[in-house]
Amino acid sequence: MTQQQGDPRHLETLDRDLARFSNLEQATAAVGRPLVGAGISFVFIIVAGIAAMLLFGQQSNTFIVIVAACLGAYMALNIGANDVANNMGPAVGANALSMGGAIGIAVVFESAGALIAGGDVVSTIAKGIIAPESMGTAPIFIWAMMAALLSAALWVNLATWIGAPVSTTHSVVGGVMGAGIAAAGFAAVNWPTMATIAASWVISPVLGGVIAALFLWLIKERIIYQDDKIAAARRWVPILVGIMAGAFASYLALKGLKKIIKIDMPTALLIGAAIGVLVWVVMIPLIRKQSQGLENRNKSLKILFGIPLVVSAALLSFAHGANDVANAVGPLAAIVQASSSGDFLQAVSIPFWVMVIGAFGISFGLFLFGPKLIRMVGGQITKLNPMRAYCVALSAAITVIVASWLGLPVSSTHIAVGAVFGVGFFREWDAERRIRKARLAMPDRTVYGPQERKRRKLVRRTHFTTIIAAWVITVPAAALLSGMFFFVITLFTA
């Protein structure tokens, strides 16, 4: 070793140079990471177009179907990036699932829901919003559906980029409505159907919030506020898991098995009740065994709710895949049918390859772009623990299932985020109630003043107002974009 090499100053210079290279590598990775996601997404969109070309066959409108398949794939990617966060956010925020585990579970169950049980609300998306006969010709109808897909995908992409959990259902419905108005005037829109859908948009978040708050009230009153919390949990956790199992069993019996056997509503409810009772009986010894040795405190309760929360998140992903895949493939299925047969007045039949594009697109979008909104929904609106997150998941599941039974394209975003708000606002109300009781019981005791209680609000008001504003603007924004795109498309195809 030479004297220069042994000089400490030389070693310090070398360390600084290595540190610069390390910082350069980290910066390059940070810059390149978004490009990797965009690159994989672009490849998936191209593959979807190639698949459409091979599977649709050599027909006169093949190019149109290829373009529509690319747009449907792009929309599905955005649904995965934005909407699926609402299902996995609570479990991740409650630390019941890691980010990687949540994405893995969601990918499997979203795809399964889309391929096994998806498609019931596609006819509402594609045909229930506008009257096809008002379009006049098949090409006009195709251009309208194309404009709806493009506008909805771009709007959801923008919302995801800025971190707003908007409704992909709102985006598609607004896109279809805007294109229909641009193509044939306001008379083309089925306003009674739009009124029903709009009512469901208002009802679903309120219902989701109320159900979540009721379940949280039940857990607090019957478990958390009891002197012996573990004994109370042994009684009530199996019941809550049984309710979840029964709801999903009814859903799967009614919807998931429709390709094998037709089951009516009363039969599905009986099946759900039977499965719910069976799961309740099975969970009693399991929860008793799991609770052995646990301390009588709230932290122990989190352990008992961990596995049910993971299961509920998985089942909710299945329901979401079945319900929301229509947002991606509804207009695409309508375009494929109109392009192949020229008939755009009959009910839409959904080719399997179209459903595959929707299912895989949702999965890719979640894997590549979902973590940002998962963190926002799971931890930035209000603080969630396993009990609160379970209430959110169970409430969202019940509301989504009811909506799917009715064939309403409700927004899973509204339902899940409404449930999160419901949990947060219930916690605020419960905290105020306990403060009032403490003041009555001990008048001399110091309690938080109005300003301090305002500072300690458990729901972030900035997120609340931002999300509500995004919900309000989504339909008109998507409709306006869609109308503009329709005019541009017809201008170049005239």
PDB file of N, CA and C in Angstrom, residues 121 124 196 254 265 399-410:
ATOM      1  N   VAL A 121     -74.192  -6.399 -14.048  1.00  0.00           N
ATOM      2  CA  VAL A 121     -74.551  -4.999 -14.204  1.00  0.00           C
ATOM      3  C   VAL A 121     -74.003  -4.403 -15.493  1.00  0.00           C
ATOM      4  N   THR A 124     -76.662  -2.673 -17.540  1.00  0.00           N
ATOM      5  CA  THR A 124     -77.049  -1.351 -17.049  1.00  0.00           C
ATOM      6  C   THR A 124     -76.059  -0.292 -17.505  1.00  0.00           C
ATOM      7  N   THR A 196     -82.390   6.791 -10.585  1.00  0.00           N
ATOM      8  CA  THR A 196     -82.199   5.649  -9.687  1.00  0.00           C
ATOM      9  C   THR A 196     -80.734   5.479  -9.324  1.00  0.00           C
ATOM     10  N   LEU A 254     -76.416 -16.665  -4.945  1.00  0.00           N
ATOM     11  CA  LEU A 254     -77.286 -15.951  -5.883  1.00  0.00           C
ATOM     12  C   LEU A 254     -76.564 -15.574  -7.164  1.00  0.00           C
ATOM     13  N   MET A 265     -83.872 -15.542  -4.741  1.00  0.00           N
ATOM     14  CA  MET A 265     -83.490 -14.787  -3.556  1.00  0.00           C
ATOM     15  C   MET A 265     -83.813 -15.511  -2.247  1.00  0.00           C
ATOM     16  N   THR A 399     -73.316  -3.742   1.761  1.00  0.00           N
ATOM     17  CA  THR A 399     -73.878  -2.744   0.849  1.00  0.00           C
ATOM     18  C   THR A 399     -73.605  -3.090  -0.607  1.00  0.00           C
ATOM     19  N   VAL A 400     -72.390  -3.541  -0.918  1.00  0.00           N
ATOM     20  CA  VAL A 400     -72.059  -3.926  -2.294  1.00  0.00           C
ATOM     21  C   VAL A 400     -72.918  -5.106  -2.743  1.00  0.00           C
ATOM     22  N   ILE A 401     -73.107  -6.057  -1.839  1.00  0.00           N
ATOM     23  CA  ILE A 401     -73.895  -7.243  -2.186  1.00  0.00           C
ATOM     24  C   ILE A 401     -75.337  -6.856  -2.484  1.00  0.00           C
ATOM     25  N   VAL A 402     -75.923  -6.027  -1.663  1.00  0.00           N
ATOM     26  CA  VAL A 402     -77.304  -5.581  -1.894  1.00  0.00           C
ATOM     27  C   VAL A 402     -77.396  -4.843  -3.231  1.00  0.00           C
ATOM     28  N   ALA A 403     -76.432  -3.988  -3.499  1.00  0.00           N
ATOM     29  CA  ALA A 403     -76.436  -3.239  -4.756  1.00  0.00           C
ATOM     30  C   ALA A 403     -76.315  -4.168  -5.955  1.00  0.00           C
ATOM     31  N   SER A 404     -75.474  -5.182  -5.833  1.00  0.00           N
ATOM     32  CA  SER A 404     -75.302  -6.118  -6.944  1.00  0.00           C
ATOM     33  C   SER A 404     -76.572  -6.931  -7.167  1.00  0.00           C
ATOM     34  N   TRP A 405     -77.238  -7.324  -6.092  1.00  0.00           N
ATOM     35  CA  TRP A 405     -78.514  -8.022  -6.221  1.00  0.00           C
ATOM     36  C   TRP A 405     -79.514  -7.175  -7.012  1.00  0.00           C
ATOM     37  N   LEU A 406     -79.520  -5.869  -6.753  1.00  0.00           N
ATOM     38  CA  LEU A 406     -80.475  -4.974  -7.408  1.00  0.00           C
ATOM     39  C   LEU A 406     -80.036  -4.573  -8.800  1.00  0.00           C
ATOM     40  N   GLY A 407     -78.808  -4.926  -9.194  1.00  0.00           N
ATOM     41  CA  GLY A 407     -78.303  -4.555 -10.508  1.00  0.00           C
ATOM     42  C   GLY A 407     -77.946  -3.098 -10.626  1.00  0.00           C
ATOM     43  N   LEU A 408     -77.674  -2.422  -9.501  1.00  0.00           N
ATOM     44  CA  LEU A 408     -77.335  -1.003  -9.533  1.00  0.00           C
ATOM     45  C   LEU A 408     -75.822  -0.821  -9.617  1.00  0.00           C
ATOM     46  N   PRO A 409     -75.330  -0.023 -10.559  1.00  0.00           N
ATOM     47  CA  PRO A 409     -73.891   0.218 -10.641  1.00  0.00           C
ATOM     48  C   PRO A 409     -73.440   1.245  -9.614  1.00  0.00           C
ATOM     49  N   VAL A 410     -73.579   0.881  -8.340  1.00  0.00           N
ATOM     50  CA  VAL A 410     -73.179   1.798  -7.273  1.00  0.00           C
ATOM     51  C   VAL A 410     -71.667   1.857  -7.192  1.00  0.00           C
TER      52      VAL A 410
END
